[in-house]
mmCIF file of C-alpha atoms in Angstrom:
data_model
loop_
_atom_site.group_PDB
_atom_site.id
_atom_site.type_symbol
_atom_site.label_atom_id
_atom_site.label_comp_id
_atom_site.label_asym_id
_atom_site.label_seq_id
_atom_site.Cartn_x
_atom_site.Cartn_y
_atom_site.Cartn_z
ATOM 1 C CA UNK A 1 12.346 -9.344 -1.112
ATOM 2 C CA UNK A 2 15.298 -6.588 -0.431
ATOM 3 C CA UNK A 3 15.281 -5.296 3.051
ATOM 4 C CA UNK A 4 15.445 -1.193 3.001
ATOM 5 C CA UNK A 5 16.341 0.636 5.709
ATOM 6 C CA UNK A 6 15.416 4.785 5.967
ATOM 7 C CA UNK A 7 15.728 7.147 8.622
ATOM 8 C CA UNK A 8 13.081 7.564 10.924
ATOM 9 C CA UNK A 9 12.286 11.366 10.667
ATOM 10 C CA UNK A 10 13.162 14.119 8.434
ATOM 11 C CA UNK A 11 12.247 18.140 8.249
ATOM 12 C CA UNK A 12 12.011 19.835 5.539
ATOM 13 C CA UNK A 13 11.108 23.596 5.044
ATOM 14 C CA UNK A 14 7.935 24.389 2.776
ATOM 15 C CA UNK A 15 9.256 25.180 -0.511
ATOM 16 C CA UNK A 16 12.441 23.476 -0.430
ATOM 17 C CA UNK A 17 13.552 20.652 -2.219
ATOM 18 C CA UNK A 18 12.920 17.217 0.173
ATOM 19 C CA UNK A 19 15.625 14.147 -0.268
ATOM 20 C CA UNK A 20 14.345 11.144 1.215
ATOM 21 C CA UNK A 21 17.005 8.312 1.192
ATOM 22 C CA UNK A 22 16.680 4.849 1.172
ATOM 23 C CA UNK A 23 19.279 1.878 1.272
ATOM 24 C CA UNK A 24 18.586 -1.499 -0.270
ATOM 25 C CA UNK A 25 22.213 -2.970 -0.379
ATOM 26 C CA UNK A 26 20.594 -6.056 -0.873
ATOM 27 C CA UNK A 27 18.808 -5.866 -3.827
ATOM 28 C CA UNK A 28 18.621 -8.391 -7.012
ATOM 29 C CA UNK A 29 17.947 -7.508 -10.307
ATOM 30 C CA UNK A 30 14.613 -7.670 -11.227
ATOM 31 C CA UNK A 31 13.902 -6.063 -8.002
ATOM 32 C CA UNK A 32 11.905 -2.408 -8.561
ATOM 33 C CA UNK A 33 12.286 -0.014 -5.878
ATOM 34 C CA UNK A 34 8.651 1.589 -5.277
ATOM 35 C CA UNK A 35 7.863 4.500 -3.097
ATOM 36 C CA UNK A 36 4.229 5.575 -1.637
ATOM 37 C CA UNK A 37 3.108 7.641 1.085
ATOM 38 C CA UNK A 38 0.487 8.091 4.177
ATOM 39 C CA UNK A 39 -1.091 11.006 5.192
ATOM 40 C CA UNK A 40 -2.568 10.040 8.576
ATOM 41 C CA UNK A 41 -5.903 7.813 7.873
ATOM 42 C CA UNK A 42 -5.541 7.103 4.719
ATOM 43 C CA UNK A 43 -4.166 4.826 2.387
ATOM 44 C CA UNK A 44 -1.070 4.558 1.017
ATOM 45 C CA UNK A 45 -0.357 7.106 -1.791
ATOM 46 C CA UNK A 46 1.810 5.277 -5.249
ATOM 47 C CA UNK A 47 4.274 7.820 -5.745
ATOM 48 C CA UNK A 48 7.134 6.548 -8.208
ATOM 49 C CA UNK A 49 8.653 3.601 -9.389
ATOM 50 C CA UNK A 50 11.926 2.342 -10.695
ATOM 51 C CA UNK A 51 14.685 -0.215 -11.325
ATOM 52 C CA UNK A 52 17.931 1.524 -12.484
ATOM 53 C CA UNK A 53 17.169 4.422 -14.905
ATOM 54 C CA UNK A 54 16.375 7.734 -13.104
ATOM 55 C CA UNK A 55 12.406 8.650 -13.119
ATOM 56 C CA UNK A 56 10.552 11.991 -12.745
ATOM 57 C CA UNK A 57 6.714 12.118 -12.636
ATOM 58 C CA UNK A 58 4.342 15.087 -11.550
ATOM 59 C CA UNK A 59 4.777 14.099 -8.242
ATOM 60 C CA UNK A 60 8.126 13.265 -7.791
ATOM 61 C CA UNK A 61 11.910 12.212 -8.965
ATOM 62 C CA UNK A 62 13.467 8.778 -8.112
ATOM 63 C CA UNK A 63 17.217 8.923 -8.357
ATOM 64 C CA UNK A 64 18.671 5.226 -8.056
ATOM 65 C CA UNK A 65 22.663 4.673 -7.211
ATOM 66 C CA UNK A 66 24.420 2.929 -10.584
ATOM 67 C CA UNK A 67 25.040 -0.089 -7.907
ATOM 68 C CA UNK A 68 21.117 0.259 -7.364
ATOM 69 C CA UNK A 69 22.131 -0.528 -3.607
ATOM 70 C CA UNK A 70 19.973 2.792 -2.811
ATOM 71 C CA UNK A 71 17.604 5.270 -3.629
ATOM 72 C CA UNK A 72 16.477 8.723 -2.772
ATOM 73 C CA UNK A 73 13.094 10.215 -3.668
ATOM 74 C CA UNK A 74 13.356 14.150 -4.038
ATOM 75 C CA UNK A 75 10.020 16.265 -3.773
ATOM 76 C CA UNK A 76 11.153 19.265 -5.335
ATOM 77 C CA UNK A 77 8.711 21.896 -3.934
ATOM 78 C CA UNK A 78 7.781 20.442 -0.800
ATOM 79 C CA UNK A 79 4.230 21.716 0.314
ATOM 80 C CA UNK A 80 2.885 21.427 4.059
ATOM 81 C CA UNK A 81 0.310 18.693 2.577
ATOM 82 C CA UNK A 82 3.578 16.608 1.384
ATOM 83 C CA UNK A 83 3.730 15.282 5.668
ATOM 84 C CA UNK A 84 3.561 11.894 5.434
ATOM 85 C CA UNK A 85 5.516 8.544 6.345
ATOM 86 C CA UNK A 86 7.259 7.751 2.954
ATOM 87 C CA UNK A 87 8.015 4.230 2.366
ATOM 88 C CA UNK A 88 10.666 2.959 0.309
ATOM 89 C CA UNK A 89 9.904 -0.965 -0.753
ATOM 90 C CA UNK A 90 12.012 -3.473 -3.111
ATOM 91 C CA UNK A 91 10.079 -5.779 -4.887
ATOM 92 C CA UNK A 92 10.233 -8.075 -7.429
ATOM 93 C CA UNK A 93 6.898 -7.973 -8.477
ATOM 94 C CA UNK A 94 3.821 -6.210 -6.986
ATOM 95 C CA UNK A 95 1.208 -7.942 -8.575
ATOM 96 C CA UNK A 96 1.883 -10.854 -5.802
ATOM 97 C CA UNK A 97 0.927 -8.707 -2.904
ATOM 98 C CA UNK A 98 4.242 -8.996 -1.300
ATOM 99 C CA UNK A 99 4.453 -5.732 -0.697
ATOM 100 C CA UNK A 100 6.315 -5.407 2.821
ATOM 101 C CA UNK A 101 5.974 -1.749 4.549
ATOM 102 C CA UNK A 102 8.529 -1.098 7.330
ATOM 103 C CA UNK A 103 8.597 1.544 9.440
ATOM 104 C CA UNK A 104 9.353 4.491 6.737
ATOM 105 C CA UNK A 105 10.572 7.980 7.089
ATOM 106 C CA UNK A 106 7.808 10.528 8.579
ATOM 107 C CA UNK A 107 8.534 14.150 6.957
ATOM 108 C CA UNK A 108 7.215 16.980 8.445
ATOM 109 C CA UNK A 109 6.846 20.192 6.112
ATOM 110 C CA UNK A 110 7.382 23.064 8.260
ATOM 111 C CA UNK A 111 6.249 27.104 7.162
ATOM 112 C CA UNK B 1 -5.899 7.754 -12.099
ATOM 113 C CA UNK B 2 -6.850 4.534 -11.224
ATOM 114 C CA UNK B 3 -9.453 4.763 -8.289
ATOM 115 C CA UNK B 4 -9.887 1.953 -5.331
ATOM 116 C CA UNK B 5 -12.911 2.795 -3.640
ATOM 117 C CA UNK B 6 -14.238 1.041 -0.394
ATOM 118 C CA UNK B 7 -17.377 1.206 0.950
ATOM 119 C CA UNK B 8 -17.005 2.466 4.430
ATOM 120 C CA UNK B 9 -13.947 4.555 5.730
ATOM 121 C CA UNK B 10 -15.550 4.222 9.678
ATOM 122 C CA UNK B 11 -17.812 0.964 10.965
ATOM 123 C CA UNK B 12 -18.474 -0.360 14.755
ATOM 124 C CA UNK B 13 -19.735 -3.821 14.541
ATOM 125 C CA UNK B 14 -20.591 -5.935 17.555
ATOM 126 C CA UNK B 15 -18.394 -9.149 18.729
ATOM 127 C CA UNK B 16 -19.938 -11.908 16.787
ATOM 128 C CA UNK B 17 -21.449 -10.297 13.178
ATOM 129 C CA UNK B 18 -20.500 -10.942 10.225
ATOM 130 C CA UNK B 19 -19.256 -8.119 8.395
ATOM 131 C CA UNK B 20 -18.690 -7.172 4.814
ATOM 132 C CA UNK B 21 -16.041 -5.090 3.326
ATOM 133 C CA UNK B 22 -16.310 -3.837 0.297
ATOM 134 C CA UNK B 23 -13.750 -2.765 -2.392
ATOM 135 C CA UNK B 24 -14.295 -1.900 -6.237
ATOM 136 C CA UNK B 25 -11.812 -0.718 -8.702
ATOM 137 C CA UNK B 26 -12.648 1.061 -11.805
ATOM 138 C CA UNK B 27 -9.407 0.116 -14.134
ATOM 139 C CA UNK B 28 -10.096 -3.654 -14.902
ATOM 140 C CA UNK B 29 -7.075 -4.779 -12.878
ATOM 141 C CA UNK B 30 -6.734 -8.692 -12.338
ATOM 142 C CA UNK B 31 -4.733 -8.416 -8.932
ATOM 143 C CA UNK B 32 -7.081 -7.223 -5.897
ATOM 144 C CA UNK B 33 -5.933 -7.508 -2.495
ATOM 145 C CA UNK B 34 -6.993 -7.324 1.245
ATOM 146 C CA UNK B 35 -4.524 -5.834 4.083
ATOM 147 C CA UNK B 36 -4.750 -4.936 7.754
ATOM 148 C CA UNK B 37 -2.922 -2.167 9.551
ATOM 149 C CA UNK B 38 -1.859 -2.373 12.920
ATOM 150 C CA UNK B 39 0.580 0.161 14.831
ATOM 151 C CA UNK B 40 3.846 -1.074 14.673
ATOM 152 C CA UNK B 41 2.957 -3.722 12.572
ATOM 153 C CA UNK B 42 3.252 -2.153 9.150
ATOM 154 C CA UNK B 43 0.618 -3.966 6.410
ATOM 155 C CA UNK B 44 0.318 -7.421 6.481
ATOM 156 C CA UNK B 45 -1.558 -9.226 3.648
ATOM 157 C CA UNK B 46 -4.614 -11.224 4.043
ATOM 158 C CA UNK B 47 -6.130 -12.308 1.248
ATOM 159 C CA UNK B 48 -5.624 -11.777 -2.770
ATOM 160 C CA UNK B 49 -7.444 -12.731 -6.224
ATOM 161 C CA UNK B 50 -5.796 -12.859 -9.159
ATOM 162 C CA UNK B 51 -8.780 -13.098 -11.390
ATOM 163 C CA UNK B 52 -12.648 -13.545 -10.582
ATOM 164 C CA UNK B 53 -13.325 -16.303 -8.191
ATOM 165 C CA UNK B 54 -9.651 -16.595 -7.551
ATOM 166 C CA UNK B 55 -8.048 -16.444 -4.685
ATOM 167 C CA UNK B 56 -5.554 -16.954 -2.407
ATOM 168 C CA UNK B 57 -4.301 -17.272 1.213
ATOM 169 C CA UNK B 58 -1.523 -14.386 2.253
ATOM 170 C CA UNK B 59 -0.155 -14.192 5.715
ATOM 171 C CA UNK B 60 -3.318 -13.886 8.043
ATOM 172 C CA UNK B 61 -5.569 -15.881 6.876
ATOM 173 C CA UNK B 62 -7.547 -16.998 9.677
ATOM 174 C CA UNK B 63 -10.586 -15.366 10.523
ATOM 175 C CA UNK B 64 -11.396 -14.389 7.108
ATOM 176 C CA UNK B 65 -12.967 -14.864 3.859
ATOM 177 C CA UNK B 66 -13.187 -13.468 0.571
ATOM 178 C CA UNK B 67 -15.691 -13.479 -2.562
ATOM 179 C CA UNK B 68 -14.501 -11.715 -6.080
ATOM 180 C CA UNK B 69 -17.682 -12.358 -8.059
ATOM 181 C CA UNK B 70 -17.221 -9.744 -10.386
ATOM 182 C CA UNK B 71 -14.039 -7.950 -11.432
ATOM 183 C CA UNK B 72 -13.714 -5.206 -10.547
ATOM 184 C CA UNK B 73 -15.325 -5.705 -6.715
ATOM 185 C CA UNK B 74 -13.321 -7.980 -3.943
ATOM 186 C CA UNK B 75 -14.945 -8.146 -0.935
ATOM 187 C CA UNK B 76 -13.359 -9.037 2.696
ATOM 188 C CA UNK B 77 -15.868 -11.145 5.165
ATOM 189 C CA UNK B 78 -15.007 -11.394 8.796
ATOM 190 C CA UNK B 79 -16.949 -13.996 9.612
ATOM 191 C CA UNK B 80 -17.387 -13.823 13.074
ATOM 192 C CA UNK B 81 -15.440 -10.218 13.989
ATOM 193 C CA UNK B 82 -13.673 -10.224 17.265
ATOM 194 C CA UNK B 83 -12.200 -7.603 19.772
ATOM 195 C CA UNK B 84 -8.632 -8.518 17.717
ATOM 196 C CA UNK B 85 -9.856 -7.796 14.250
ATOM 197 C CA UNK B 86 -10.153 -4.300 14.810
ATOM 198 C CA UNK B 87 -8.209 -2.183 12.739
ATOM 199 C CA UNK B 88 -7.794 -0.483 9.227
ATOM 200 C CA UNK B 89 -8.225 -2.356 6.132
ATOM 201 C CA UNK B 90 -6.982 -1.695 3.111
ATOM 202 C CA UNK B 91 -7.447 -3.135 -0.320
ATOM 203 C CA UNK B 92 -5.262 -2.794 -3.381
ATOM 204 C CA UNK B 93 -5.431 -3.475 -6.994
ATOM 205 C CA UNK B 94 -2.749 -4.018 -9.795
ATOM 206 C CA UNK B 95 -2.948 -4.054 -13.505
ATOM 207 C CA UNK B 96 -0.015 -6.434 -14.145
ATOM 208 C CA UNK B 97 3.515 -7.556 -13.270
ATOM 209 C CA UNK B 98 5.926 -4.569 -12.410
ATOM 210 C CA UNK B 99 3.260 -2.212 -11.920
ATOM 211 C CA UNK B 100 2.356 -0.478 -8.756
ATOM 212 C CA UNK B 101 -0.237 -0.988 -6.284
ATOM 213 C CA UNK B 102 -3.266 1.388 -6.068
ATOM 214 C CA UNK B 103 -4.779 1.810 -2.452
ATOM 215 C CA UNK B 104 -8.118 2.406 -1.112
ATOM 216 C CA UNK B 105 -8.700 5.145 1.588
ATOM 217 C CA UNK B 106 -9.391 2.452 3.836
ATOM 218 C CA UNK B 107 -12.156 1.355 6.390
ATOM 219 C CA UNK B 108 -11.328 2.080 10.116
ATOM 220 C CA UNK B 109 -13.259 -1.152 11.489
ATOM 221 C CA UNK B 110 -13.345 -1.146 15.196
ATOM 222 C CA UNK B 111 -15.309 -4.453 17.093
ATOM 223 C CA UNK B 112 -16.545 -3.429 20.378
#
């Protein structure tokens, strides 16, 4: 599985867009880039999915480099309920369980 | 929306019990799985089923069991819980290859 790497922490005023970058320079090709969220003591939150097209949902867009070597996840109206530790995983396929969190990017949503 | 339900998000169990987790999934996915989360640990996989009365070892193992007599319900057993199996467990389901996972809220299990 493709190591990613995000920043720690991120702000982000209520209302404005949120880009949440990820790098996955290591990457292979049937490798899909997932993202999900915590909110504090729960479980993680699917968000979006994808492995080289661009993707929207209601949630969220994905918007994956042509090189696919990294990702950011833009919440386009971000709300004060949108804090959470976003993860950013590569995986070749999910149904294995080898889904490996790191560490993630914690966004706080400030008024 | 696919919904992972477990049956306790708080439990205190005693050093020794044997303790039941319980997950159930209402979208007839194959794939069920069992993590733990620790603090600085991120989510490390225990134990998955890939179909009823399947299943397989992940990365920690020891300690536990697991029964998927039915579907849509995967259940975690610590057989004897100690002090170090307290944490939060999740379980997961999947409906098939590329797909994302689908979380539970989780149980905060704490063995005093």
């Amino acid at each position: 599985d493709a190591k990613t790497t995000q920043p720690t922490s991120m702000d982000c005023a209520e209302g404005r867009a949120a880009n949440l970058p990820c790098n996955h320079s290591t990457i292979s090709g049937n490798e899909y880039v997932y993202w999900y969220r915590q909110i504090h003591s729960q479980g993680p939150q699917y968000i979006i999915h994808g492995l080289k097209n661009n993707e929207t949902n209601e949630m969220a867009s994905l918007i994956i480099t042509e090189d696919r070597k990294s990702s950011t996840l833009i919440l386009p109206h971000a709300t004060l309920r949108d804090t959470a530790v976003y993860y950013c995983i590569a995986e070749g396929s999910s149904n294995t369980g080898k889904l490996i969190f790191g560490q993630g990017t914690t966004l706080q949503v400030k008024p | 929306d696919v919904k992972v339900t477990q049956s306790s998000r708080y439990l205190v169990k005693r050093t020794g019990e044997k303790v039941f987790l319980e997950c159930v999934q209402d979208m007839d996915h194959e794939n069920m799985f069992w993590y733990r989360q620790d603090p600085g640990l991120g989510l490390r996989l225990i134990y998955f089923s890939y179909d009823v009365k399947m299943k397989e070892k992940g990365d920690i193992p020891e300690g536990y069991s697991v029964s998927r007599e039915k579907k849509e319900r995967f259940s975690l057993i610590l057989e004897s819980a100690s002090t170090n199996q307290t944490s939060m467990y999740l379980c997961a389901s999947v409906g098939g290859t590329w797909q994302p996972q689908h979380f539970g809220d989780g149980t905060r299990l704490s063995i005093l």
